[in-house]
Short mmCIF file of C-alpha atoms (C1' of nucleotides) in Angstrom, two decimals:
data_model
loop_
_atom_site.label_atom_id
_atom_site.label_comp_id
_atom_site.label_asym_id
_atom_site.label_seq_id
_atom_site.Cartn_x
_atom_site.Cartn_y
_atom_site.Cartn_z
CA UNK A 129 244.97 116.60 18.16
CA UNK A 130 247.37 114.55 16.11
CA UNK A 131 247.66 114.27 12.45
CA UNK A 132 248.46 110.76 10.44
CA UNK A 133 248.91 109.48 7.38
CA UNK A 134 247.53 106.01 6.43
CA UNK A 135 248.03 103.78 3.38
CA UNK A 136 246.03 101.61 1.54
CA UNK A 137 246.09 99.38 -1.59
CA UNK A 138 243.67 101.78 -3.83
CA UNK A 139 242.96 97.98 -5.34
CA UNK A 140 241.74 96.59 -2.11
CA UNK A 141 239.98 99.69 -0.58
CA UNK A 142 240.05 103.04 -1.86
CA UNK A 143 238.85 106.39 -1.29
CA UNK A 144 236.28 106.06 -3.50
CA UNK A 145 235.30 102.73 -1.62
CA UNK A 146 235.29 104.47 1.64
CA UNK A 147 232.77 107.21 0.14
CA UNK A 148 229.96 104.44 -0.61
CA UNK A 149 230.86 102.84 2.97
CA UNK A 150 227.32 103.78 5.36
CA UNK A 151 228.06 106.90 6.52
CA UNK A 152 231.18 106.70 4.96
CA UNK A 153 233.12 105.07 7.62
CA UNK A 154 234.63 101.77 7.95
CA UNK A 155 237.13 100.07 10.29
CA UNK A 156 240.24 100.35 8.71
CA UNK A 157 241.03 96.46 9.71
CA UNK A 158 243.88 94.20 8.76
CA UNK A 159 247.18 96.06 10.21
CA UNK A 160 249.45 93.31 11.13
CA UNK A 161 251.96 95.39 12.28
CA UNK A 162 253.00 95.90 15.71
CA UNK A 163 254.39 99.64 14.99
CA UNK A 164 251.32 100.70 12.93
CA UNK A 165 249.03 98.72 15.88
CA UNK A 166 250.90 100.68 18.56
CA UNK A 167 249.99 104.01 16.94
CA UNK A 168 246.35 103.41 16.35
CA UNK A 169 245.98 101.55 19.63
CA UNK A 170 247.67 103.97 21.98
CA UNK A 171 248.02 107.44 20.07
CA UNK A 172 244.77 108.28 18.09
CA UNK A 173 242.31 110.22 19.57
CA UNK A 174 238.98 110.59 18.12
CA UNK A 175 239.06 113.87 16.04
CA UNK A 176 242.27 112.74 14.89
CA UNK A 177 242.74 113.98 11.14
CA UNK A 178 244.62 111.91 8.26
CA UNK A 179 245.65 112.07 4.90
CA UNK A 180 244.27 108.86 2.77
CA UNK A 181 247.52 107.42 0.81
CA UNK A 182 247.13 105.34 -2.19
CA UNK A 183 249.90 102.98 -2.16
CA UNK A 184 251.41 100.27 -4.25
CA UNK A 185 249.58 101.41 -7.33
CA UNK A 186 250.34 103.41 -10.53
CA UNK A 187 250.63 106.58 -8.64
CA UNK A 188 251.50 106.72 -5.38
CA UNK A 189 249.45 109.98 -4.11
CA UNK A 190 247.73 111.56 -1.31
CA UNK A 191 244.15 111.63 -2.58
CA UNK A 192 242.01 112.40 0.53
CA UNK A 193 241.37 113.48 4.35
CA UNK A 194 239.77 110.84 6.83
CA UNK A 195 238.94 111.22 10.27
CA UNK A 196 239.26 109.33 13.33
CA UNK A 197 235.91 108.46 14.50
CA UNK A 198 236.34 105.51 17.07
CA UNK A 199 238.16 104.42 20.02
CA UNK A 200 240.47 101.46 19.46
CA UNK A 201 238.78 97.91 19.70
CA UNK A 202 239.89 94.58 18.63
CA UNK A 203 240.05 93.72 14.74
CA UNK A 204 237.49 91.45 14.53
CA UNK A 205 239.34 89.65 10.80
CA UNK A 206 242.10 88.50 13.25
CA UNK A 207 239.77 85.40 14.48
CA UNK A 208 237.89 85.05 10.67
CA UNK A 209 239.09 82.10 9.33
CA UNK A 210 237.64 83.12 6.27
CA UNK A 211 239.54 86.36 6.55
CA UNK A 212 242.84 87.27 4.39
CA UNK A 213 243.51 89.00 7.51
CA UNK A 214 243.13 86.09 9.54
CA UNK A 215 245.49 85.40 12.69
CA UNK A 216 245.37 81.60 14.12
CA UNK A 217 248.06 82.67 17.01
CA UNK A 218 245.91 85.52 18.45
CA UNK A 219 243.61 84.49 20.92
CA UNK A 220 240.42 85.86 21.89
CA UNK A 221 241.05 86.37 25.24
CA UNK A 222 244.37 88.17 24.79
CA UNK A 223 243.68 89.79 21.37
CA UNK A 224 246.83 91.52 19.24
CA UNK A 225 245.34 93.31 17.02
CA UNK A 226 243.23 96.48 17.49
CA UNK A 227 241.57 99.22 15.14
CA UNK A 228 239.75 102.48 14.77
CA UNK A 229 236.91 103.46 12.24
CA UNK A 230 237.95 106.51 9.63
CA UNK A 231 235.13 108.50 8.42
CA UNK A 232 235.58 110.33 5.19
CA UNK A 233 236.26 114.37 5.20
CA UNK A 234 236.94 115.52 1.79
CA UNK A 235 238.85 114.72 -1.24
CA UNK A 236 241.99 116.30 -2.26
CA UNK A 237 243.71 117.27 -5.41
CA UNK A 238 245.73 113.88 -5.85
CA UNK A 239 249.20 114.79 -3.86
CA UNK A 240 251.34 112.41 -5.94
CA UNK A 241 254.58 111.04 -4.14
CA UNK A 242 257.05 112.12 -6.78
CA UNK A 243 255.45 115.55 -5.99
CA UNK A 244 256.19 115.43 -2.50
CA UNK A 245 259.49 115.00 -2.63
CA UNK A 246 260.18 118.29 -4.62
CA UNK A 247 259.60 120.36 -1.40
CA UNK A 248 262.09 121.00 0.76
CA UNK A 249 259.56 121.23 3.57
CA UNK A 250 258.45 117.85 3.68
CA UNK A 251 262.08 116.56 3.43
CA UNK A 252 261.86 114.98 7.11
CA UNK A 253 258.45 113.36 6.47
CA UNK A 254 258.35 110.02 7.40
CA UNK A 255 256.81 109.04 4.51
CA UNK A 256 260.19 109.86 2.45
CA UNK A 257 262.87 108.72 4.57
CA UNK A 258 264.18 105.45 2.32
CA UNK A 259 262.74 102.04 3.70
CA UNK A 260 260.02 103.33 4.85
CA UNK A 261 257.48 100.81 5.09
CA UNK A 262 254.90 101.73 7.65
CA UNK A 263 251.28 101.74 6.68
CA UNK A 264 250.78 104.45 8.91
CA UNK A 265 252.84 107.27 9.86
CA UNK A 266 252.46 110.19 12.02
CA UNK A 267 253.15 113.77 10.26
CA UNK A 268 253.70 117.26 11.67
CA UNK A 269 250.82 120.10 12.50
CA UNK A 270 253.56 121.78 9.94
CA UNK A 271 253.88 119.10 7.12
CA UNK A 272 250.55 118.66 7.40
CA UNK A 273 248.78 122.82 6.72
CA UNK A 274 251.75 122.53 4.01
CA UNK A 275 250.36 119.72 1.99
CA UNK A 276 246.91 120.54 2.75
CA UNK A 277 247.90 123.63 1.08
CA UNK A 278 248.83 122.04 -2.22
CA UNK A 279 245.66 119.56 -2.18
"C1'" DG B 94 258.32 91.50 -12.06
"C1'" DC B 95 262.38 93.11 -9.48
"C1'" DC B 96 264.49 94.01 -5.38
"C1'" DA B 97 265.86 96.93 -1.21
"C1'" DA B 98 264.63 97.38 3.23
"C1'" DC B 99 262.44 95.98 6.75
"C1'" DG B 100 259.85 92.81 10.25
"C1'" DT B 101 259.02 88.15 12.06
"C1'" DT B 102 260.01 83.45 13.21
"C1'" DG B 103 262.27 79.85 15.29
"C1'" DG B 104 266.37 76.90 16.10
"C1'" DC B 105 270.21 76.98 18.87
"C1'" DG C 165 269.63 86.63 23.07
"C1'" DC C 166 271.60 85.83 18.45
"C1'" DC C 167 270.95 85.51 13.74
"C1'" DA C 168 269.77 83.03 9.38
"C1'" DA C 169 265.94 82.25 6.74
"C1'" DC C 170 261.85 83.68 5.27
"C1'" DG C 171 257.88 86.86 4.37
"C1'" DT C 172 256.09 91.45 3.26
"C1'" DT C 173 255.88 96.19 1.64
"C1'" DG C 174 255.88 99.23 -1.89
"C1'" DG C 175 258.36 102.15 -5.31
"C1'" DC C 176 260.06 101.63 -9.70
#
DNA sequence: GCCAACGTTGGC
DNA sequence: GCCAACGTTGGC
């Protein structure tokens, strides 16, 4: 059982969009990111838990809990022209880019970033180290009953 | 909108 | 394989 954390543009898809999704689950498609790929490709199991991070936005906050509800399979925007997520060099037969379906668990308080960083418990999170610019991260069985704790 | 900190691309 | 140029992320 592993525990994540994984951002998205509360403009483009929120938590509130992945509550009207049928059964509220939805790939969670367009990582174009070989690091962020890797993880969801190779290291989430179904069962998986993750916090649902609002990022780029007016505040920057955990606001839910997702699940991981699929095995990895290929993002099917990489070969949708139409798609922003779109990918002319991957081909078909040799795919890059994979993803899993997140099902929605529960809202949270909203966890705001500035609030994270007050605690010294969550210093080494990923999440805070400067340059961080993953749109997933893994975090700790620890970091993670501490912040469920403040949610 | 700015810009630091990455990641990616491609010429050599 | 190096590295300059470019593109992107994301907080502020």
């Amino acid at each position: 059982m592993n525990y994540w954390l994984m951002k998205s543009e509360p403009d483009t898809f929120s938590i509130e969009d992945l509550i009207q999704c049928p059964n509220q689950t939805e790939p969670w498609d367009g990582i174009r990111n070989y690091q962020a790929r890797n993880m969801m490709r190779d290291q989430m199991k179904i069962g998986d838990l993750a916090f649902f991070y609002h990022s780029s936005c007016k505040v920057p906050a955990i606001v839910g809990v997702i699940e991981i509800c699929s095995e990895p399979y290929d993002d099917p925007t990489q070969f949708d022209p139409e798609s922003k997520y779109y990918d002319p060099k991957s081909r078909p037969d040799n795919p890059r880019w994979q993803l899993v379906d997140v099902k929605f668990i529960s809202k949270t308080n909203t966890i705001a970033l500035s609030s994270l960083k007050k605690y010294p418990e969550l210093k080494q999170m990923r999440l805070l180290q400067k340059g961080n610019r993953l749109s997933i991260l893994p975090i700790s069985a620890e970091e993670w009953t501490f912040i469920n704790n403040l949610g």
